[in-house]
PDB file of C-alpha atoms in Angstrom:
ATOM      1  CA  UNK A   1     207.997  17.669-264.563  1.00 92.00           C
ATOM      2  CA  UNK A   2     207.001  17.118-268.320  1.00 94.00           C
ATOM      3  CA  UNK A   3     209.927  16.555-270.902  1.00 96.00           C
ATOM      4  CA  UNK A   4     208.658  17.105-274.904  1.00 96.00           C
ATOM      5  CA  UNK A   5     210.966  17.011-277.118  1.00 97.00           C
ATOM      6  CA  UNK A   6     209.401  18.172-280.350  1.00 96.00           C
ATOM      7  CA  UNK A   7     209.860  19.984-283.798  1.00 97.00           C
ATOM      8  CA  UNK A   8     208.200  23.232-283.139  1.00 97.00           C
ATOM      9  CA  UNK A   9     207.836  26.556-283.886  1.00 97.00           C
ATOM     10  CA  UNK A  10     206.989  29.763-280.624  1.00 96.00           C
ATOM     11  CA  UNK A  11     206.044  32.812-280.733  1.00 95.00           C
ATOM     12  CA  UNK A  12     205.767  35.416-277.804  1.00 93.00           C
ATOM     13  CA  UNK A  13     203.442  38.177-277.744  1.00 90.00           C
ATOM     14  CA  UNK A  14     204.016  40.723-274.890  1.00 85.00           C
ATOM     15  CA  UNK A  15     206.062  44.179-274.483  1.00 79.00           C
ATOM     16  CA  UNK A  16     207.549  43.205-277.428  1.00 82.00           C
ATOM     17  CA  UNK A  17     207.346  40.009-280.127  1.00 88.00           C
ATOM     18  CA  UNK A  18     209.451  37.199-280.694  1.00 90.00           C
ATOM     19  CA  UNK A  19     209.962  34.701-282.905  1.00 94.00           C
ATOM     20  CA  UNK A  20     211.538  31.331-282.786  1.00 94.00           C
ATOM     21  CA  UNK A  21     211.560  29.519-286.442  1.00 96.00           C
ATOM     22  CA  UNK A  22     210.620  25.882-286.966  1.00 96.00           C
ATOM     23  CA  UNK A  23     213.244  23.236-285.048  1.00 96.00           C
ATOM     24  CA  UNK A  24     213.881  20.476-282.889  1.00 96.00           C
ATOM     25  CA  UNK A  25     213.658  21.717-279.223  1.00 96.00           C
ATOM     26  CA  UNK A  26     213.333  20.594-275.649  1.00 96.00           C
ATOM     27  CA  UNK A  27     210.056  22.018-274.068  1.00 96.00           C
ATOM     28  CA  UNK A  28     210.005  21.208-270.160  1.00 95.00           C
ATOM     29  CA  UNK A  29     206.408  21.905-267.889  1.00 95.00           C
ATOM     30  CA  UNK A  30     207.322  22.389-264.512  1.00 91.00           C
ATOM     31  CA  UNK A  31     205.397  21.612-261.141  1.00 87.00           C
ATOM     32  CA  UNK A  32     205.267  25.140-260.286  1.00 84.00           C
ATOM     33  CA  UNK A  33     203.337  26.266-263.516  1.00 87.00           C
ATOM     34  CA  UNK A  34     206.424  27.623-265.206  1.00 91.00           C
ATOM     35  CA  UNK A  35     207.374  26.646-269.587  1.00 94.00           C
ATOM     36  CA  UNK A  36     210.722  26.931-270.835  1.00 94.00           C
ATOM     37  CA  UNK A  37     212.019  26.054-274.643  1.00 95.00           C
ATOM     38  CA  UNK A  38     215.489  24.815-274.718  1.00 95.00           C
ATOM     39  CA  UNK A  39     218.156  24.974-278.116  1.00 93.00           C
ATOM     40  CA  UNK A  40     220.807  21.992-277.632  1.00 89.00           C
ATOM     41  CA  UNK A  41     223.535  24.668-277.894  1.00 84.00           C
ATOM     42  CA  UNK A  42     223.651  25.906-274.442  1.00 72.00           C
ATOM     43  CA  UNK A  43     224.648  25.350-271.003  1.00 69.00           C
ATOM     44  CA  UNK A  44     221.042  26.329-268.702  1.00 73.00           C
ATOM     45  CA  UNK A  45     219.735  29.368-270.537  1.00 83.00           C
ATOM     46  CA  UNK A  46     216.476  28.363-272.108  1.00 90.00           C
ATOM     47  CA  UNK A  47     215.517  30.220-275.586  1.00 91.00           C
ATOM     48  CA  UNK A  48     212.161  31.520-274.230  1.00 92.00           C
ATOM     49  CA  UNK A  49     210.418  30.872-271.081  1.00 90.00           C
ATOM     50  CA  UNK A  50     207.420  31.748-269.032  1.00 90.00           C
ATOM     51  CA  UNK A  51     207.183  32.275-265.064  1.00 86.00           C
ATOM     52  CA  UNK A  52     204.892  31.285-263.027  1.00 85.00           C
ATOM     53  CA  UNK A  53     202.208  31.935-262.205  1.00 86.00           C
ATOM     54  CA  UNK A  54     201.122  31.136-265.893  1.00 91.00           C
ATOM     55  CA  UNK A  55     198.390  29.073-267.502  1.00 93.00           C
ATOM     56  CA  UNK A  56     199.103  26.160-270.267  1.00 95.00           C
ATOM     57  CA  UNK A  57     196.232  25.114-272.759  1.00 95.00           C
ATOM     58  CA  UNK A  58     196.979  22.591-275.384  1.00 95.00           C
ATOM     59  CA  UNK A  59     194.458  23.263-278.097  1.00 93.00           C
ATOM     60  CA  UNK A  60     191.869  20.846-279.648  1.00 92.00           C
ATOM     61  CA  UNK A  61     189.749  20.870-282.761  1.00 90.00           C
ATOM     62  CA  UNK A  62     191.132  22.947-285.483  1.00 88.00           C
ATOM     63  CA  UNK A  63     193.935  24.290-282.371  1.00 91.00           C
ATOM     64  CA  UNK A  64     195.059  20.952-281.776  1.00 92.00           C
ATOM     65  CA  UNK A  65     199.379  21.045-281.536  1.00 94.00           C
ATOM     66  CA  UNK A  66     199.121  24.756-280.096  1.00 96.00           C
ATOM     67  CA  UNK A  67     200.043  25.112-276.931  1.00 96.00           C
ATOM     68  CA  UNK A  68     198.997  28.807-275.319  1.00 96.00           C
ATOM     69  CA  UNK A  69     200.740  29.790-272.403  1.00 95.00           C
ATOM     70  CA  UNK A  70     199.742  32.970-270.885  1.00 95.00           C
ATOM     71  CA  UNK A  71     201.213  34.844-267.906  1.00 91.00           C
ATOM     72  CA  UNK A  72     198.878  37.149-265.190  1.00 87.00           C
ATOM     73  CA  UNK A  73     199.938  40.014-267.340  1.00 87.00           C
ATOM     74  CA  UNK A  74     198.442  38.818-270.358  1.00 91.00           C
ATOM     75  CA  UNK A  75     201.884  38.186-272.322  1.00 92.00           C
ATOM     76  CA  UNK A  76     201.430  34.755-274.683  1.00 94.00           C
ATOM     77  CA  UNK A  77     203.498  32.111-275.379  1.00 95.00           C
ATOM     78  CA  UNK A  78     202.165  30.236-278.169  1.00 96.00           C
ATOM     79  CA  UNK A  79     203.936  26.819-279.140  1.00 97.00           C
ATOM     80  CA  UNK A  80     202.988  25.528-282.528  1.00 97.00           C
ATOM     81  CA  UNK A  81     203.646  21.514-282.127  1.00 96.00           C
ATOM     82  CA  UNK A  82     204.852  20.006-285.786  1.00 96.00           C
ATOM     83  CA  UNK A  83     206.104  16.904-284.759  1.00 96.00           C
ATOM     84  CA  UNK A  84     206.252  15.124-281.244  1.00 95.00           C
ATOM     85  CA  UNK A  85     209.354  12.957-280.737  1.00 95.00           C
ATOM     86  CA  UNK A  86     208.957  12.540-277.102  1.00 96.00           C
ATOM     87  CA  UNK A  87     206.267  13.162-274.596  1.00 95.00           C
ATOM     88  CA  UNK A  88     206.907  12.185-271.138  1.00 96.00           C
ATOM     89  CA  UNK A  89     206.080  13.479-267.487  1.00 94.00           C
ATOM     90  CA  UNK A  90     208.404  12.168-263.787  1.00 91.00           C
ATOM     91  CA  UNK A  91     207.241  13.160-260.054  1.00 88.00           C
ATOM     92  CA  UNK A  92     210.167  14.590-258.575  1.00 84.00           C
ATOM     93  CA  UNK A  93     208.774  15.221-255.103  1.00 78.00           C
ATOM     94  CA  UNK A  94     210.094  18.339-252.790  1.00 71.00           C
ATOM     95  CA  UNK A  95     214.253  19.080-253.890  1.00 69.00           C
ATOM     96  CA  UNK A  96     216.611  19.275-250.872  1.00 64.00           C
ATOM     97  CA  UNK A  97     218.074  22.269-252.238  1.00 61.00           C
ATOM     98  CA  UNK A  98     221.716  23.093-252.937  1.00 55.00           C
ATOM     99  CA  UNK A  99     224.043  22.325-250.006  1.00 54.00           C
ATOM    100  CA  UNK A 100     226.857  24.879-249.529  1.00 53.00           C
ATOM    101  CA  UNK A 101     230.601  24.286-249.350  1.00 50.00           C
ATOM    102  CA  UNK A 102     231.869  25.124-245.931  1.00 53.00           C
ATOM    103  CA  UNK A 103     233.384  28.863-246.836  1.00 70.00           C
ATOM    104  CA  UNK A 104     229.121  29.765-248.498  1.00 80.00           C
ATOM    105  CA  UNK A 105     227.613  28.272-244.912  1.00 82.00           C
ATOM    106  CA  UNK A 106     230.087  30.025-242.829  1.00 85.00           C
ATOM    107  CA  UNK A 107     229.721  33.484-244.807  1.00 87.00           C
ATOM    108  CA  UNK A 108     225.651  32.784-244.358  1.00 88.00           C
ATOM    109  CA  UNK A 109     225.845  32.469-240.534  1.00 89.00           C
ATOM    110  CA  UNK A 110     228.177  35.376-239.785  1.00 89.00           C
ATOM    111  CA  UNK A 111     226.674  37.970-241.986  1.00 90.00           C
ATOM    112  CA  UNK A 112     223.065  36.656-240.278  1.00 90.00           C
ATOM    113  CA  UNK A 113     224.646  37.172-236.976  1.00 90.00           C
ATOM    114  CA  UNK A 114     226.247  40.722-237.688  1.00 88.00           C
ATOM    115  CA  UNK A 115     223.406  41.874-240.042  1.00 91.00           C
ATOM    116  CA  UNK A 116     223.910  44.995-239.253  1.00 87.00           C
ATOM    117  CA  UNK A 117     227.011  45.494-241.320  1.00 82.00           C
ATOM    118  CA  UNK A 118     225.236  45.766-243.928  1.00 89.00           C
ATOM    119  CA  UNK A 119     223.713  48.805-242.442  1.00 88.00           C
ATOM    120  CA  UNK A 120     222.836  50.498-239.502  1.00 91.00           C
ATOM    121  CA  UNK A 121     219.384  49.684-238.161  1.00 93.00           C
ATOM    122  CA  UNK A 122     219.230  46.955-240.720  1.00 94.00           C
ATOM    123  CA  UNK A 123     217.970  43.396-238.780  1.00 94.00           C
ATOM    124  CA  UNK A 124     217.548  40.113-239.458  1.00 94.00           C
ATOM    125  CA  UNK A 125     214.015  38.212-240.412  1.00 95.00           C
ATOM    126  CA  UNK A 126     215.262  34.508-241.323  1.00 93.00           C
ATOM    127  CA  UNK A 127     218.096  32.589-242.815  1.00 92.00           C
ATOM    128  CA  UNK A 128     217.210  29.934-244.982  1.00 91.00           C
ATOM    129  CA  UNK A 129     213.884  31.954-245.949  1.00 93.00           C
ATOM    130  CA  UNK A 130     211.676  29.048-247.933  1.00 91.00           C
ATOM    131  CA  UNK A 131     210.281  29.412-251.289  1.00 88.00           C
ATOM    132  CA  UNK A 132     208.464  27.613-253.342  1.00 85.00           C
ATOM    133  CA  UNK A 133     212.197  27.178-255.533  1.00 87.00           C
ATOM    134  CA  UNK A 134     214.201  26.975-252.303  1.00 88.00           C
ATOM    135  CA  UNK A 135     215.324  28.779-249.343  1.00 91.00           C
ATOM    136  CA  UNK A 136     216.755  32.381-249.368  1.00 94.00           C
ATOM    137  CA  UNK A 137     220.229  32.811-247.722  1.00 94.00           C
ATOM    138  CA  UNK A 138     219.097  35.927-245.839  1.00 95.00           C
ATOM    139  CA  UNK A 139     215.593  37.568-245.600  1.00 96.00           C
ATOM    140  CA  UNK A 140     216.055  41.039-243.486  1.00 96.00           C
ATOM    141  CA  UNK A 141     214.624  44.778-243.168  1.00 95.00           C
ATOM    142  CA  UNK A 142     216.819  47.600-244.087  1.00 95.00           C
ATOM    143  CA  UNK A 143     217.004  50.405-241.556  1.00 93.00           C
ATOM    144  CA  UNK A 144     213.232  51.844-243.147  1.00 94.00           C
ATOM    145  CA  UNK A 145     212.122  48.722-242.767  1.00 94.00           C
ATOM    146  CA  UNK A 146     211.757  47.414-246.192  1.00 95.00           C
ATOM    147  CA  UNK A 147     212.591  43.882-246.931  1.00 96.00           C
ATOM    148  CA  UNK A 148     215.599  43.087-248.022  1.00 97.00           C
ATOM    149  CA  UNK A 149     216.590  39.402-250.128  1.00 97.00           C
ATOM    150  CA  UNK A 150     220.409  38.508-249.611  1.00 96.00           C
ATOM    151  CA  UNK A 151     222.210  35.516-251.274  1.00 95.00           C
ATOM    152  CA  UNK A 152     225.728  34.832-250.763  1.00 92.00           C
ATOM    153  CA  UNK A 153     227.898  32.923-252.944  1.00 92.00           C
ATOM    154  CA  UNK A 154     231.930  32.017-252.318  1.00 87.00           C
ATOM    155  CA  UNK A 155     232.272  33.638-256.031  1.00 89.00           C
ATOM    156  CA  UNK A 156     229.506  35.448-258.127  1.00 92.00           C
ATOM    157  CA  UNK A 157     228.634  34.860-260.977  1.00 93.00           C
ATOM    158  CA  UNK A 158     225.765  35.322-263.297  1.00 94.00           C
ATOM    159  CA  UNK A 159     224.139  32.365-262.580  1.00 93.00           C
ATOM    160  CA  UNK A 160     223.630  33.292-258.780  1.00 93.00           C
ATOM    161  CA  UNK A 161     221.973  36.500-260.311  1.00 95.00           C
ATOM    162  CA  UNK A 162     219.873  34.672-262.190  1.00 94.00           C
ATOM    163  CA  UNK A 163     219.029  32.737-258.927  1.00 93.00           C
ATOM    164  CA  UNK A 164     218.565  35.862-256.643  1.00 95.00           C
ATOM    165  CA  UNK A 165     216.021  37.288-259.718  1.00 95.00           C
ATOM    166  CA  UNK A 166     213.949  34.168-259.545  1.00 94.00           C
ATOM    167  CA  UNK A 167     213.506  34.562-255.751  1.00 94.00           C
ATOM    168  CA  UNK A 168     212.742  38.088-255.322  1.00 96.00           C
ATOM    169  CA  UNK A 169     210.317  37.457-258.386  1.00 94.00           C
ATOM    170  CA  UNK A 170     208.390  34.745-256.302  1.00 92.00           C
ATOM    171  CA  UNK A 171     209.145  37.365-252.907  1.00 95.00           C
ATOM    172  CA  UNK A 172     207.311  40.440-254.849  1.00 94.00           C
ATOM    173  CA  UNK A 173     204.018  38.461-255.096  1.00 92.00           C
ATOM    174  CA  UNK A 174     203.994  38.187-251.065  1.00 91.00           C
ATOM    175  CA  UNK A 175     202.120  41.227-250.147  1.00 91.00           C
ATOM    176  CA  UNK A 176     203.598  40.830-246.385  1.00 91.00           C
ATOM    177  CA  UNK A 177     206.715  41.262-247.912  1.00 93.00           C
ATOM    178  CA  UNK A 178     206.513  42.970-251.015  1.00 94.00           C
ATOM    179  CA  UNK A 179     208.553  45.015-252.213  1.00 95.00           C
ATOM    180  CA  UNK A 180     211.190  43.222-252.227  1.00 96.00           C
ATOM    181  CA  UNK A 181     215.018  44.370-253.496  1.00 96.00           C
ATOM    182  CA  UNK A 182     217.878  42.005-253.419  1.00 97.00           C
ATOM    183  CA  UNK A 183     221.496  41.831-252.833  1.00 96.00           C
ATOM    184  CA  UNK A 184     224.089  39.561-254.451  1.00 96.00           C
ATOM    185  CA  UNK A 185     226.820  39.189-251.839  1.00 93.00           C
ATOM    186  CA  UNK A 186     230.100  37.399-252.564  1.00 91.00           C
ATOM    187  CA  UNK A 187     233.942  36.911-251.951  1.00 89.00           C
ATOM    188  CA  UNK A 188     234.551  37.824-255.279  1.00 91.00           C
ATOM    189  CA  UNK A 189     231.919  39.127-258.166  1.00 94.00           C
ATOM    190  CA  UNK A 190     232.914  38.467-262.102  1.00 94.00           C
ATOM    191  CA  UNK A 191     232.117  41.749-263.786  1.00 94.00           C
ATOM    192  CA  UNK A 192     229.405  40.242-265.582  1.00 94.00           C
ATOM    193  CA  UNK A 193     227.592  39.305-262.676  1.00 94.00           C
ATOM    194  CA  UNK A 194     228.016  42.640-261.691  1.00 95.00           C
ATOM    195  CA  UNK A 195     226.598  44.000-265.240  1.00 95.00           C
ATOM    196  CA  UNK A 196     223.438  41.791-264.590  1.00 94.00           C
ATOM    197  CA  UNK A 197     222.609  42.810-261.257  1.00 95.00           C
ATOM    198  CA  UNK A 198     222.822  46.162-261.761  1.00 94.00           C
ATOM    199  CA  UNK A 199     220.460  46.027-264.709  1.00 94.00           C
ATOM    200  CA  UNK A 200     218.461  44.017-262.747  1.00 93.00           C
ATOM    201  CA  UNK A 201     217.867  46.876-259.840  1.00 95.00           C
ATOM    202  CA  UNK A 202     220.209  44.710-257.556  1.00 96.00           C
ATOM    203  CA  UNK A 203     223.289  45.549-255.324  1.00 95.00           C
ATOM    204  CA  UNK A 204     226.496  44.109-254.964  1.00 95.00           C
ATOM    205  CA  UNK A 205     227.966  43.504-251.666  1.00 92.00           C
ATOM    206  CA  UNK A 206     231.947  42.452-251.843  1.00 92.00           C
ATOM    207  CA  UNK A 207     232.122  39.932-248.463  1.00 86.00           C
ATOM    208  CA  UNK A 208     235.670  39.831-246.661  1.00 84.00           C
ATOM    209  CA  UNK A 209     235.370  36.422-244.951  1.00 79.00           C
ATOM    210  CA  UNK A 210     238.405  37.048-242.279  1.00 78.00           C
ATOM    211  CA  UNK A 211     236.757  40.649-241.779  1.00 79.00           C
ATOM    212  CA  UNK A 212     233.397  39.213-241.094  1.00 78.00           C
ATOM    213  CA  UNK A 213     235.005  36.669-238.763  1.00 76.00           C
ATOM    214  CA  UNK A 214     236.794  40.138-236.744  1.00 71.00           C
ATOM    215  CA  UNK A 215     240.408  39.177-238.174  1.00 45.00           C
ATOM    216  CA  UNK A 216     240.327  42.508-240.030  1.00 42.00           C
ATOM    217  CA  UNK A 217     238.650  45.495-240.094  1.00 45.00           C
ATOM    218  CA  UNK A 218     234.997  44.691-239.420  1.00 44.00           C
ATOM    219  CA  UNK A 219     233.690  46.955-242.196  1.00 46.00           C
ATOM    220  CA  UNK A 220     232.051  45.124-245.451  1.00 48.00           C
ATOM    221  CA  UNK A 221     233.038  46.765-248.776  1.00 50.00           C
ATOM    222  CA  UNK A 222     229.723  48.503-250.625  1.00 51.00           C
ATOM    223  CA  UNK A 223     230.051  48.797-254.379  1.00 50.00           C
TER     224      UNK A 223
END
């Protein structure tokens, strides 16, 4: 990973334009190809950002300071480099991944074991599908046999949309696998969450954790 911190000014060219004034910012280059601009006014949410697969080029001659990123459908983000306070890069190596509390495990391996409450004729592919930004709860096929991404959270909120999003992004470009819709699945989902995913083109699924276990009625709750 590369950390610059420098006074900068970006500009995105795409479906639409943006424009981010002259400021201090954080600027971080990951290993899998992907730029993000960070403000020091908010939690994980970077300003502007570019997914991978993309292309940096840090500009010489009469371009030196510019930094052109472009994505593989031609959208530009171009950095324009005023000052640098800061330039440095770390080797992270391979990231275990997030380990689940007890209740997010237990929820993984019972809905992977009764897949088919989420549908009839749906079935199961993997748990703990790998990406190249870590594993997938739940990789299945719906009952027409398209794939399915599920991850499962004890409570949802936006940021496990914004998690699911990145993976079925990285999914998509499998052609095996592609296309590739997603569920968010969760005790409890804050209505945001909600909001999000269903702009996103992603379902909901409301888990009952005694029901899955065959305390209670064995049927999940589809909103």
């Amino acid at each position: 990973m590369r950390l610059v911190i420098a006074r900068c000014s970006v500009d995105y060219a795409g479906r639409l334009t943006a424009h981010l004034p002259s400021a201090p910012r954080l600027i971080l280059v990951k290993a899998d190809g992907s730029v993000s601009i960070h403000a020091d006014d908010r939690a994980y949410k970077p300003l502007n950002w570019m997914s991978p697969p993309c292309t940096l080029k840090e500009g010489t001659g009469d371009e030196e300071g510019v930094w052109t990123v472009v994505n593989k459908a031609g959208e530009k983000l171009i950095i324009t480099m005023e000052e640098i306070l800061h330039d440095s890069s770390h080797e992270l190596g391979v990231d275990p991944g997030l380990i689940k509390d007890g209740v997010e495990a237990h929820l993984q391996e019972l809905l992977a074991d009764r897949i088919e409450t989420l549908g009839e004729g749906w079935s199961l592919i993997r748990r703990e599908y790998m990406t190249a930004i870590g594993p997938v709860d739940i990789l299945c096929r719906d009952a027409e046999g398209a794939t399915v991404a599920v991850e499962i959270k004890r409570r949802g909120e936006i940021d496990g949309v914004e998690q699911l999003t990145r993976y079925l992004e990285l999914l998509n470009r499998d052609p095996h696998l592609a296309p590739v819709r997603g569920i968010f699945a969760a005790q409890e989902i804050k209505p945001q969450a909600r909001v999000l995913a269903t702009d996103r083109g992603i379902g909901c699924q409301v888990l009952d954790y005694d029901a899955l276990r065959g305390i209670q009625d064995d049927k999940l709750r589809l909103f």
